[in-house]
């Protein structure tokens, strides 16, 4: 059997209880049983902590992939780190973000099982010694990797896979020397140093972290996982019976390793080190593969953590990918050889991890069509020209179990009433709903479910946060990490413009809107934190203006995370996906909204391009620059001031921000934001302002006509099937891992309500 190993520094799982019940068809039985005990299942579910072992899309993708791999019956394992502290909890205080530690294991974790019998030593630092039978790595510091297993059930198919997360433990002899009492106490205290490796998730999304502890995390998961993979291979019938020397001949056919971005890329030199230095074999027999995703920041110092890696990098990879090969294909092109080097020039030698990944992998993929094309045309152009066959696309997806059946049972139910339940594990079947676009009954049902979800979410906001919103207004939602490239600031400019228009003509009719923005800012990202303060400050002015009434409300959704997404996504009318074209590799929140019956206002970026293609552009609110326009503007030179000077409503909004209209007690509070927007905006917010405002006018106009709006909603739901992670994983399986997925259907249990 071919085994799939999915390595990731993040697994953003969220809660597990309801997901387990959905996948095992236990929901009705559990509802019934708890009801008999005088308990409410939904209340119980709310008690569970999110497993927040991720920052955003990258970690959530890994979680959706685990669900799909189990559902498709693949023998797949997720490998990562059991962070003691996941993504911080966000508190909003006086409009500012405060971070609180996420002590998610405080009351224990019932879903995991420690497996001390598979504990593995991981070595750090030390030096290399050469002797008669090769090299020895000596004087190392040893940290033990203790695995914790969490079951990953497939959707009703009698399959349960494993997610194995490593926890760092100091060995009992850690720091052991002939110490006096003081030395002993210190030695015990120092155990923390080793155990800090799995203490906390680095809270930066889409950002390269150059800290030594982060590199140790990366090496820790890679080294422990590879030892586990090789142990399992040896104990299978494919590792030869020879007790002295294992045959690794079958290894490339029995093992596929998929890397989530470049974060676990030390897999490549580490696998070489283990096979060559420990298993004593020719490393040409190895076939790891890597899924590149994001691929923006990859400079990394190999440093001193494993000195043997630098040797592997210079010699090992050098053998397979020698400059000579590049030279043979492109004679005389010395500049190309320099650009493609794995070792970057400069006083400090740095390893380019992305180059290492491409060279050491048999396949590399982008995560949406536009992203894959950009990689081939820009950052990896040289590598694409050298080995074009390696480059693939795998457009991201989301699991319809969590992101429809679990979070939006009302919608799942009315769909099942029309087309049956098979669509849940074969999402393309949603296409059958196209036959119901003109069906009055279905249109009414869809609008009704949406209204119920909006009422439920309004009640939640009122209960938990004491804010009252108008459930008949258009729910306009942007939830994602706060980042300049995601352009929450463009949304802010629309809010201010909308506000100014109502103030200017208070007696005119406006389609009422509730604009909700949520997301965490990395603790050290100053501009992102200022953006949160700006949103809350705009809310303070807008929400308390009697002229506005309930025509416009601005809500900052505190502590956006998986479990909050499950509440807000089903309640959305409008999904904001407004990154500068060419900056969002794919996006996956966009897909969740589409599947849950929101319309999208978005740029031609990431997976939006393919979503609009599936839905038909006439059913999508597309605006703004395309990638080519952005490139053209770069060549011409982007000048924000020109837009400011020529667009009066834009000027008014910016002037209000800089004059303290939204921060009366501190008029210059937003000067950094204004200064950035006016003089060094890498994401060209003003260039898309006019198109965005016009597009928002079209949104409001359509929303007035519930029936026409709902027809477009149905067309979007019906064409969202492509964005199931089942489709994504089936493509990885066939086109990268070389395995055919199988879906076995298990008859529903003996429960009349299932
Ligand atoms: O567009 C998203 C994509 O949908 C992308 O920004 C995100 O990955 C999602 C899933 O493919 C992503 N995050 C990171 N790189 N790409 C990242 C980089 C460094 C640290 C943490 C996350």
XYZ file of C-alpha atoms and ligand atoms in Angstrom:
776
model
C 0.000 0.000 0.000
C 1.165 3.474 -0.882
C 1.312 5.734 2.150
C 0.866 9.477 1.961
C 2.623 11.741 4.436
C 1.351 15.303 4.664
C 3.876 17.454 6.542
C 2.793 20.821 7.837
C 3.875 23.264 10.536
C 0.178 24.100 10.966
C -3.047 22.116 11.326
C -5.883 24.531 12.024
C -8.454 21.923 13.114
C -10.969 23.936 15.136
C -13.427 21.841 17.114
C -13.746 18.064 16.754
C -16.975 16.944 18.440
C -19.548 17.878 15.822
C -17.231 16.927 12.977
C -16.880 13.455 14.457
C -20.654 13.088 14.781
C -21.237 14.278 11.212
C -18.650 11.951 9.687
C -19.759 8.938 11.753
C -23.503 9.656 11.303
C -24.001 9.957 15.044
C -25.532 13.408 15.199
C -29.172 12.452 15.636
C -28.423 9.699 18.132
C -26.309 12.089 20.230
C -28.911 14.868 20.060
C -31.493 12.410 21.277
C -29.311 10.946 24.031
C -28.256 14.313 25.433
C -31.816 15.591 25.229
C -32.936 12.665 27.382
C -30.313 13.727 29.906
C -31.710 17.228 29.944
C -28.725 18.592 28.026
C -28.513 20.533 24.794
C -26.022 19.265 22.226
C -25.370 22.705 20.765
C -24.577 24.077 24.212
C -22.156 21.219 24.840
C -20.445 21.826 21.514
C -19.826 25.452 22.470
C -17.730 24.334 25.462
C -15.067 22.726 23.274
C -11.890 24.748 22.680
C -10.744 25.262 19.090
C -7.535 23.401 18.258
C -5.967 26.616 16.945
C -2.710 25.151 15.673
C -2.667 27.424 12.657
C -2.723 31.039 11.562
C -5.111 31.126 8.635
C -5.611 29.568 5.217
C -2.440 27.479 5.125
C -3.216 25.657 8.367
C -6.912 25.310 7.587
C -6.043 23.833 4.173
C -4.058 21.102 5.937
C -7.107 20.352 8.120
C -9.495 20.181 5.129
C -7.009 17.920 3.319
C -6.966 15.468 6.240
C -10.753 15.183 6.051
C -10.674 14.622 2.296
C -7.796 12.132 2.391
C -9.706 10.024 4.930
C -12.940 10.390 2.954
C -11.191 9.264 -0.231
C -9.831 6.215 1.577
C -6.172 7.166 1.200
C -3.655 5.744 3.670
C -2.612 9.217 4.693
C -0.984 10.622 7.805
C -0.814 14.248 8.871
C 2.420 15.121 10.689
C 2.988 18.320 12.635
C 3.727 19.882 16.003
C 1.548 19.694 19.100
C 1.923 23.342 20.108
C 1.100 23.825 23.768
C -0.190 27.297 22.833
C -2.029 27.772 19.551
C -2.941 31.033 17.843
C -3.517 33.721 20.486
C -6.974 34.812 21.536
C -7.756 38.313 20.357
C -9.356 40.755 22.778
C -10.494 44.167 21.604
C -9.880 46.826 24.269
C -10.654 50.464 23.530
C -10.632 49.503 19.860
C -7.135 47.991 19.997
C -6.117 44.347 19.657
C -4.695 42.678 22.750
C -3.270 39.149 22.622
C -4.039 36.533 25.214
C -2.220 33.160 25.416
C -4.255 30.239 24.089
C -3.954 27.651 26.862
C -6.076 25.167 24.914
C -4.820 22.086 26.788
C -5.649 23.422 30.259
C -8.598 21.069 30.757
C -7.050 18.231 28.765
C -7.689 17.118 25.197
C -10.011 14.127 24.920
C -9.313 13.602 21.195
C -5.628 12.778 21.512
C -3.716 9.740 22.714
C -0.041 9.946 23.684
C 2.037 7.177 22.091
C 5.202 7.040 24.257
C 6.110 3.711 22.616
C 6.918 5.658 19.439
C 8.987 8.369 21.109
C 11.973 9.360 18.957
C 15.205 11.272 19.719
C 15.990 14.351 17.624
C 19.531 15.727 17.610
C 20.555 19.383 17.494
C 23.869 21.247 17.186
C 27.058 19.196 17.739
C 29.829 18.617 15.195
C 30.881 16.156 12.507
C 33.537 13.520 13.054
C 34.948 11.463 10.200
C 36.030 7.884 10.804
C 36.565 4.661 8.841
C 32.896 3.993 8.107
C 31.821 7.459 7.206
C 30.733 10.448 9.213
C 29.546 10.660 12.786
C 27.490 13.442 14.286
C 28.698 13.910 17.886
C 28.276 16.155 20.944
C 24.668 16.813 20.045
C 21.831 18.002 22.250
C 19.025 15.461 22.242
C 15.355 16.364 22.458
C 12.752 13.620 22.544
C 9.750 13.816 20.213
C 6.684 12.354 21.925
C 3.856 11.652 19.452
C 0.199 12.336 20.153
C -2.314 10.746 17.780
C -5.682 12.240 16.873
C -8.139 10.169 14.829
C -9.278 11.590 11.484
C -12.532 9.906 10.465
C -13.563 9.834 6.818
C -17.132 10.692 5.861
C -19.164 7.544 6.493
C -16.663 5.159 4.892
C -15.284 3.013 7.719
C -11.916 4.743 7.466
C -10.083 6.472 10.265
C -6.685 8.013 9.557
C -4.217 9.530 12.001
C -2.857 12.976 12.601
C 0.379 12.588 14.571
C 1.655 15.696 16.347
C 5.038 15.791 18.076
C 5.625 17.245 21.515
C 9.166 18.092 22.670
C 10.355 16.382 25.858
C 13.728 16.741 27.581
C 15.401 13.368 28.187
C 15.719 12.445 31.890
C 19.501 12.724 31.627
C 19.147 16.235 30.132
C 22.070 18.386 31.303
C 23.265 15.514 33.502
C 26.697 16.161 34.974
C 28.279 15.605 38.364
C 26.534 18.554 39.835
C 26.052 19.861 43.317
C 22.505 20.575 44.506
C 22.362 23.990 42.826
C 23.456 22.457 39.533
C 20.772 19.829 39.841
C 18.021 22.389 40.363
C 19.303 24.382 37.401
C 19.446 21.266 35.247
C 15.798 20.482 35.974
C 14.806 24.085 35.267
C 16.748 23.950 32.003
C 14.570 21.124 30.728
C 12.288 23.941 29.625
C 14.868 24.983 27.041
C 14.388 21.708 25.179
C 10.649 21.600 25.718
C 10.198 25.165 24.418
C 10.470 23.758 20.884
C 6.791 22.797 20.872
C 5.639 25.563 23.216
C 3.974 28.021 20.863
C 2.805 28.572 17.285
C 4.504 31.533 15.597
C 1.569 33.913 15.016
C 2.624 35.382 11.667
C 0.590 34.615 8.581
C 2.219 34.991 5.171
C 5.460 36.115 6.719
C 8.914 34.596 6.899
C 10.037 34.029 10.471
C 13.828 34.055 10.773
C 14.121 33.096 14.442
C 16.305 30.211 15.593
C 13.455 28.651 17.611
C 11.264 28.567 14.499
C 13.999 26.787 12.545
C 14.296 24.295 15.412
C 10.554 23.660 15.187
C 10.906 22.982 11.482
C 13.810 20.593 11.966
C 12.094 18.916 14.933
C 8.948 17.934 13.009
C 10.932 16.928 9.933
C 13.521 14.773 11.748
C 10.974 13.013 13.972
C 8.576 12.404 11.080
C 11.203 10.972 8.748
C 12.388 8.549 11.432
C 8.776 7.481 11.910
C 8.232 7.053 8.155
C 11.380 4.959 7.813
C 10.515 2.859 10.883
C 7.097 2.131 9.406
C 8.571 1.341 6.004
C 11.081 -1.074 7.537
C 8.383 -2.897 9.466
C 6.235 -3.270 6.329
C 6.697 -6.179 3.971
C 8.427 -3.883 1.503
C 11.427 -3.062 3.656
C 13.591 -6.154 3.002
C 13.965 -8.975 5.486
C 17.723 -8.459 5.600
C 18.352 -7.548 9.240
C 21.604 -5.756 8.496
C 20.673 -3.571 5.591
C 17.202 -2.548 4.512
C 16.410 -2.393 0.841
C 14.897 0.941 0.003
C 14.100 -0.079 -3.573
C 10.366 0.058 -2.941
C 10.551 3.297 -0.958
C 9.702 5.728 -3.777
C 6.634 3.686 -4.734
C 5.396 3.132 -1.204
C 6.057 6.553 0.283
C 4.857 9.942 -0.906
C 5.780 12.978 1.143
C 3.858 16.181 0.542
C 5.230 19.402 2.037
C 2.838 22.230 2.907
C 4.815 25.203 1.570
C 8.546 25.503 2.207
C 8.205 25.345 6.003
C 9.080 21.618 6.236
C 11.617 21.802 3.389
C 14.427 20.538 5.645
C 12.798 17.195 4.776
C 14.958 17.151 1.675
C 18.457 17.421 3.199
C 17.369 15.403 6.224
C 16.112 12.500 4.102
C 19.389 12.591 2.215
C 21.340 12.611 5.445
C 19.435 9.683 6.912
C 19.568 7.548 3.780
C 23.175 8.295 2.933
C 24.857 8.641 6.337
C 22.748 6.257 8.418
C 21.211 3.806 5.962
C 24.327 3.948 3.761
C 22.608 4.015 0.433
C 22.641 5.827 -2.824
C 20.263 8.710 -2.447
C 19.068 8.616 -6.054
C 16.464 6.125 -4.842
C 14.459 8.778 -3.056
C 11.439 10.588 -4.384
C 10.019 13.163 -2.038
C 7.509 15.609 -3.374
C 6.573 19.024 -2.299
C 3.511 21.182 -2.589
C 4.559 24.784 -2.826
C 2.045 27.267 -1.579
C 2.563 30.918 -1.029
C 6.238 30.782 -1.877
C 6.992 34.389 -1.168
C 9.552 34.468 1.573
C 12.056 31.707 1.639
C 15.501 32.847 2.505
C 16.712 30.743 5.312
C 19.945 30.172 7.128
C 20.747 26.480 7.447
C 22.910 27.641 10.342
C 24.319 25.457 12.996
C 21.319 23.375 13.965
C 22.367 20.387 11.924
C 25.898 20.820 10.600
C 25.554 17.774 8.382
C 22.926 19.505 6.311
C 25.327 21.956 4.806
C 27.358 19.021 3.565
C 24.266 17.343 2.177
C 23.297 20.548 0.473
C 26.644 21.176 -1.165
C 27.407 17.584 -2.117
C 24.185 15.608 -2.196
C 21.798 17.902 -3.988
C 24.777 19.052 -5.970
C 25.121 15.565 -7.420
C 21.604 15.420 -8.748
C 21.363 19.033 -9.625
C 24.824 20.117 -10.498
C 25.483 23.421 -12.109
C 26.864 21.308 -14.907
C 23.368 20.152 -15.831
C 22.069 23.678 -16.007
C 25.106 24.632 -17.983
C 24.583 21.772 -20.427
C 21.039 22.913 -21.123
C 21.862 26.618 -21.266
C 25.514 26.840 -22.418
C 27.277 30.042 -21.475
C 24.409 31.357 -19.381
C 26.414 32.075 -16.231
C 23.871 34.536 -14.937
C 21.196 31.850 -15.018
C 23.466 29.494 -13.040
C 23.965 32.158 -10.420
C 20.220 32.875 -10.179
C 19.400 29.194 -9.797
C 21.959 28.460 -7.113
C 20.717 26.999 -3.872
C 23.338 28.878 -1.964
C 22.677 32.585 -2.117
C 25.560 34.982 -2.560
C 26.610 37.403 0.137
C 28.822 37.595 3.190
C 26.570 35.177 5.088
C 25.820 32.052 3.085
C 22.094 31.477 2.990
C 20.200 28.553 1.583
C 17.316 29.393 -0.712
C 14.719 26.938 0.595
C 12.389 27.274 -2.374
C 15.185 26.373 -4.798
C 16.085 23.467 -2.544
C 12.474 22.266 -2.600
C 12.136 22.413 -6.365
C 15.400 20.626 -6.945
C 14.725 17.955 -4.336
C 11.131 17.252 -5.338
C 9.651 15.509 -8.345
C 6.652 17.855 -8.414
C 5.941 21.390 -7.298
C 2.499 22.968 -7.353
C 0.783 26.296 -6.996
C -2.586 26.436 -5.199
C -4.789 28.140 -7.819
C -4.414 28.408 -11.587
C -3.345 32.069 -11.566
C -0.836 31.382 -8.768
C 0.709 28.453 -10.641
C 1.036 30.567 -13.778
C 2.649 33.433 -11.874
C 5.173 31.054 -10.282
C 6.193 29.739 -13.714
C 6.415 33.209 -15.241
C 8.220 35.000 -12.423
C 9.853 33.594 -9.254
C 10.517 30.111 -10.648
C 10.920 31.013 -14.312
C 14.457 29.641 -14.536
C 13.431 26.400 -12.855
C 10.381 26.074 -15.047
C 12.500 26.447 -18.172
C 14.945 23.890 -16.795
C 12.417 21.234 -15.668
C 8.943 22.188 -16.969
C 7.473 18.745 -16.218
C 7.777 19.332 -12.464
C 5.382 22.269 -12.372
C 1.726 21.605 -11.669
C -1.411 23.316 -10.422
C -3.678 22.063 -7.675
C -6.439 24.563 -7.033
C -7.319 24.586 -3.324
C -10.607 23.366 -1.917
C -12.546 23.113 1.339
C -14.288 20.172 2.945
C -18.070 20.283 2.391
C -18.563 18.283 5.581
C -17.444 21.052 7.955
C -18.201 23.954 5.617
C -21.732 22.954 4.702
C -23.213 19.964 6.523
C -21.822 20.938 9.928
C -22.080 24.721 9.798
C -25.214 25.132 7.662
C -27.548 22.163 8.267
C -30.558 24.152 7.039
C -28.993 24.673 3.620
C -27.639 21.105 3.433
C -31.160 19.861 4.153
C -32.999 21.834 1.451
C -30.347 20.809 -1.071
C -30.750 17.148 -0.077
C -34.518 17.493 -0.486
C -33.942 18.333 -4.173
C -30.932 16.230 -5.214
C -30.405 13.640 -2.476
C -27.437 13.352 -0.115
C -24.749 11.978 -2.387
C -23.486 15.458 -3.203
C -21.834 15.602 0.242
C -19.003 13.393 -0.944
C -19.345 14.232 -4.650
C -19.789 17.976 -4.660
C -20.001 18.333 -8.453
C -23.532 16.969 -8.092
C -24.533 20.439 -6.861
C -24.783 21.213 -10.588
C -28.165 19.466 -10.467
C -29.461 22.523 -8.616
C -29.240 24.511 -11.848
C -32.534 22.878 -12.742
C -34.081 24.741 -9.791
C -32.870 28.276 -10.545
C -36.360 29.312 -11.668
C -38.184 27.133 -9.138
C -40.232 29.500 -6.940
C -40.297 27.009 -4.073
C -36.554 26.508 -4.088
C -35.866 30.259 -4.382
C -38.093 30.807 -1.357
C -36.386 28.031 0.619
C -32.920 29.369 -0.126
C -33.883 32.921 0.902
C -35.582 31.581 4.023
C -32.563 29.544 5.182
C -30.342 32.576 4.675
C -32.708 34.736 6.705
C -32.770 32.166 9.510
C -28.978 32.033 9.560
C -28.816 35.825 9.700
C -31.277 35.906 12.598
C -29.317 33.246 14.452
C -26.057 35.131 13.983
C -27.682 38.425 15.036
C -28.925 36.735 18.214
C -25.422 35.394 18.869
C -23.881 38.885 18.482
C -26.481 40.371 20.776
C -26.016 37.690 23.449
C -22.209 37.535 23.384
C -21.286 41.113 22.518
C -24.391 43.175 23.340
C -24.514 44.642 19.833
C -27.810 44.940 18.043
C -27.857 44.723 14.276
C -30.583 44.918 11.670
C -31.139 41.360 10.369
C -32.871 42.739 7.280
C -29.803 44.652 6.181
C -27.294 43.291 3.673
C -24.639 41.354 5.623
C -21.361 42.406 4.024
C -18.508 40.360 5.469
C -14.724 40.372 5.278
C -13.132 37.840 7.605
C -9.483 36.814 7.189
C -6.105 37.718 8.701
C -5.493 41.464 8.739
C -2.923 42.170 6.050
C -2.133 45.109 3.821
C -2.330 42.912 0.714
C -5.838 41.707 1.635
C -6.859 45.382 1.616
C -9.193 45.747 4.555
C -8.360 49.446 3.960
C -10.237 49.395 0.650
C -13.267 48.133 2.556
C -12.798 50.991 5.068
C -12.786 53.524 2.232
C -16.086 52.133 0.982
C -17.591 52.348 4.464
C -16.537 55.979 4.826
C -17.832 56.807 1.342
C -21.168 55.128 2.051
C -21.396 57.037 5.336
C -20.640 60.356 3.659
C -23.277 59.708 1.007
C -25.993 59.099 3.595
C -24.925 62.217 5.462
C -25.005 64.235 2.268
C -28.502 63.102 1.283
C -30.116 61.894 4.501
C -33.567 61.608 2.958
C -32.536 59.455 0.013
C -33.167 55.701 0.100
C -30.112 53.542 0.744
C -30.036 49.749 0.898
C -29.159 49.119 4.553
C -25.891 47.319 5.240
C -24.172 45.732 8.171
C -20.485 45.594 7.378
C -18.566 43.112 9.481
C -14.802 42.785 9.452
C -12.872 40.274 11.505
C -9.356 38.897 11.717
C -6.222 38.749 13.796
C -3.187 40.963 13.295
C 0.233 39.421 13.871
C 1.361 40.836 17.241
C 4.392 42.548 15.706
C 2.645 43.904 12.595
C 2.132 47.585 13.395
C 0.156 48.540 10.306
C -2.261 45.611 10.767
C -2.917 46.667 14.342
C -3.566 50.245 13.208
C -6.051 48.916 10.642
C -8.017 47.222 13.446
C -8.037 50.470 15.406
C -9.234 52.312 12.297
C -12.117 49.878 11.744
C -13.274 50.116 15.371
C -12.930 53.925 15.290
C -15.001 54.208 12.120
C -17.568 51.986 13.872
C -17.660 54.315 16.885
C -18.544 57.291 14.690
C -20.871 55.581 12.224
C -22.795 53.423 14.702
C -23.559 56.379 16.986
C -24.654 58.829 14.329
C -28.442 59.341 14.605
C -28.687 60.467 10.976
C -27.409 57.041 9.893
C -29.813 54.966 11.996
C -29.780 51.324 11.022
C -28.858 51.994 7.414
C -25.180 51.353 8.147
C -23.502 49.512 10.978
C -19.829 48.609 11.249
C -18.923 45.655 13.445
C -15.458 44.344 14.205
C -15.807 40.596 14.843
C -13.525 39.859 17.774
C -11.318 36.733 17.819
C -12.087 35.384 14.342
C -11.204 31.668 14.288
C -12.530 28.384 12.847
C -15.488 28.124 15.232
C -16.521 31.736 14.565
C -16.212 31.193 10.813
C -18.710 28.350 11.161
C -21.226 30.872 12.545
C -20.596 33.866 10.320
C -20.113 32.241 6.906
C -23.700 30.847 6.681
C -25.075 34.307 7.565
C -23.277 36.251 4.828
C -24.972 37.918 1.883
C -21.801 39.418 0.458
C -18.274 38.005 0.647
C -15.386 40.462 0.347
C -12.374 39.028 -1.546
C -10.588 42.196 -2.560
C -6.812 41.569 -2.517
C -4.631 43.287 -5.115
C -4.529 41.045 -8.189
C -1.490 38.777 -7.995
C -1.110 38.739 -4.213
C -3.512 36.112 -2.796
C -2.183 32.706 -3.798
C -5.661 31.172 -3.677
C -7.836 32.052 -0.730
C -10.202 29.455 0.734
C -12.586 31.675 2.721
C -13.893 32.816 -0.684
C -14.983 29.212 -1.380
C -16.724 28.793 1.992
C -18.908 31.831 1.303
C -19.761 30.697 -2.210
C -20.858 27.267 -0.966
C -22.989 28.885 1.746
C -24.979 31.151 -0.523
C -23.193 34.491 -0.415
C -22.357 36.460 -3.543
C -18.758 37.553 -3.962
C -17.363 40.994 -4.599
C -13.817 40.324 -5.640
C -10.773 41.043 -7.726
C -9.404 38.682 -10.359
C -7.002 37.140 -7.866
C -6.307 33.671 -6.510
C -9.177 31.215 -6.781
C -11.681 34.064 -7.369
C -10.742 33.747 -11.033
C -11.858 30.126 -11.178
C -14.916 30.764 -8.999
C -16.127 33.448 -11.411
C -15.409 31.107 -14.307
C -17.533 28.371 -12.750
C -20.401 30.668 -11.714
C -20.327 32.805 -14.854
C -18.993 36.367 -14.595
C -22.539 37.737 -14.753
C -23.174 36.085 -11.374
C -20.069 37.515 -9.754
C -19.160 41.076 -8.729
C -15.723 41.405 -10.316
C -13.945 44.733 -10.207
C -10.551 46.348 -10.441
C -7.169 45.740 -11.949
C -6.158 42.384 -13.422
C -2.582 41.167 -12.859
C -1.539 42.670 -16.203
C -2.975 46.055 -15.175
C -1.045 45.926 -11.913
C 2.173 45.134 -13.820
C 1.465 47.935 -16.281
C 0.894 50.373 -13.435
C 4.188 49.284 -11.905
C 5.970 50.064 -15.139
C 4.250 53.454 -15.394
C 4.761 54.176 -11.726
C 1.846 54.144 -9.284
C 1.046 57.596 -7.965
C -1.598 57.547 -5.224
C -1.759 61.323 -5.109
C -3.166 61.470 -8.655
C -6.223 59.469 -7.562
C -6.546 61.535 -4.410
C -6.483 64.755 -6.417
C -8.989 63.607 -9.029
C -11.592 61.681 -7.016
C -13.428 64.046 -4.625
C -15.062 61.322 -2.511
C -11.716 59.589 -2.054
C -10.104 62.877 -1.060
C -12.879 63.528 1.446
C -12.445 60.098 3.047
C -8.673 60.434 3.332
C -8.954 63.963 4.680
C -11.359 62.737 7.350
C -8.866 60.068 8.364
C -6.010 62.540 8.591
C -7.931 65.313 10.321
C -9.139 63.216 13.254
C -12.752 62.870 12.165
C -12.652 59.242 13.348
C -10.283 59.898 16.260
C -11.335 63.257 17.743
C -9.250 62.800 20.890
C -6.114 61.997 18.906
C -6.357 63.716 15.526
C -3.088 62.324 14.168
C -3.790 58.715 15.194
C -4.113 57.482 11.612
C -1.300 59.504 10.069
C 0.805 56.340 9.499
C -2.030 54.745 7.534
C -2.675 57.868 5.457
C 1.016 58.328 4.834
C 1.337 54.737 3.694
C -1.699 54.965 1.394
C -0.477 58.227 -0.128
C 3.246 57.570 -0.514
C 4.251 53.924 -0.233
C 1.279 51.695 -0.830
C 2.587 48.445 -2.315
C -0.991 47.252 -2.834
C -2.359 50.209 -4.781
C -5.572 50.696 -2.823
C -6.509 53.986 -4.526
C -6.109 52.506 -8.016
C -9.071 50.194 -7.363
C -11.166 52.631 -5.310
C -13.479 53.914 -8.022
C -14.144 50.516 -9.555
C -14.842 49.110 -6.116
C -17.343 51.809 -5.166
C -19.167 51.413 -8.501
C -19.295 47.667 -8.025
C -20.714 48.096 -4.517
C -23.483 50.251 -6.036
C -24.381 47.338 -8.308
C -24.456 45.039 -5.283
C -26.935 47.298 -3.502
C -29.105 47.632 -6.593
C -29.361 43.873 -7.036
C -30.006 43.284 -3.348
C -33.225 45.295 -3.629
C -34.568 42.510 -5.813
C -34.606 39.491 -3.515
C -35.669 37.100 -6.227
C -32.963 38.073 -8.730
C -30.371 38.115 -5.961
C -31.394 34.640 -4.824
C -31.226 33.256 -8.360
C -27.598 34.316 -8.541
C -27.049 32.756 -5.123
C -28.420 29.443 -6.419
C -26.180 29.621 -9.493
C -23.195 30.183 -7.229
C -24.027 27.286 -4.917
C -24.713 25.017 -7.886
C -21.321 25.746 -9.447
C -19.186 25.628 -6.292
C -18.580 21.869 -6.592
C -15.109 22.332 -8.046
C -13.978 23.837 -4.742
C -14.389 20.683 -2.696
C -11.075 19.572 -1.215
C -12.108 16.069 -2.334
C -11.464 17.209 -5.915
C -8.176 18.828 -4.887
C -6.990 15.697 -3.073
C -8.060 13.368 -5.891
C -5.827 15.451 -8.189
C -2.874 15.349 -5.791
C -3.375 11.583 -5.511
C -3.483 10.885 -9.247
C -1.145 13.552 -10.579
C 1.527 13.800 -7.873
C 1.392 10.820 -5.528
C 0.570 8.259 -8.196
C -2.327 6.621 -6.384
C -5.988 6.120 -7.237
C -8.430 7.278 -4.544
C -11.319 4.987 -3.688
C -14.552 6.007 -2.130
C -16.377 3.267 -0.359
C -19.922 4.026 0.631
C -21.143 2.592 3.869
C -24.908 2.244 4.303
C -26.344 4.608 6.897
C -26.649 3.097 10.379
C -29.902 1.700 11.609
C -31.381 5.032 12.551
C -34.582 6.136 10.839
C -33.584 9.786 11.094
C -30.213 9.429 9.417
O -3.934 32.464 -0.399
C -3.688 31.696 0.766
C -3.989 30.235 0.479
O -5.352 30.056 0.193
C -2.226 31.844 1.194
O -1.978 33.190 1.524
C -1.948 30.953 2.392
O -2.261 29.603 2.041
C -3.623 29.399 1.697
C -3.817 27.925 1.432
O -3.118 27.515 0.302
C -0.539 31.042 2.825
N -0.127 31.219 4.095
C 1.208 31.197 4.067
N 1.621 31.046 2.827
N 0.529 30.951 2.031
C 2.063 31.322 5.232
C 3.408 31.674 5.062
C 4.208 31.797 6.192
C 3.699 31.561 7.455
C 2.370 31.217 7.616
C 1.558 31.093 6.491
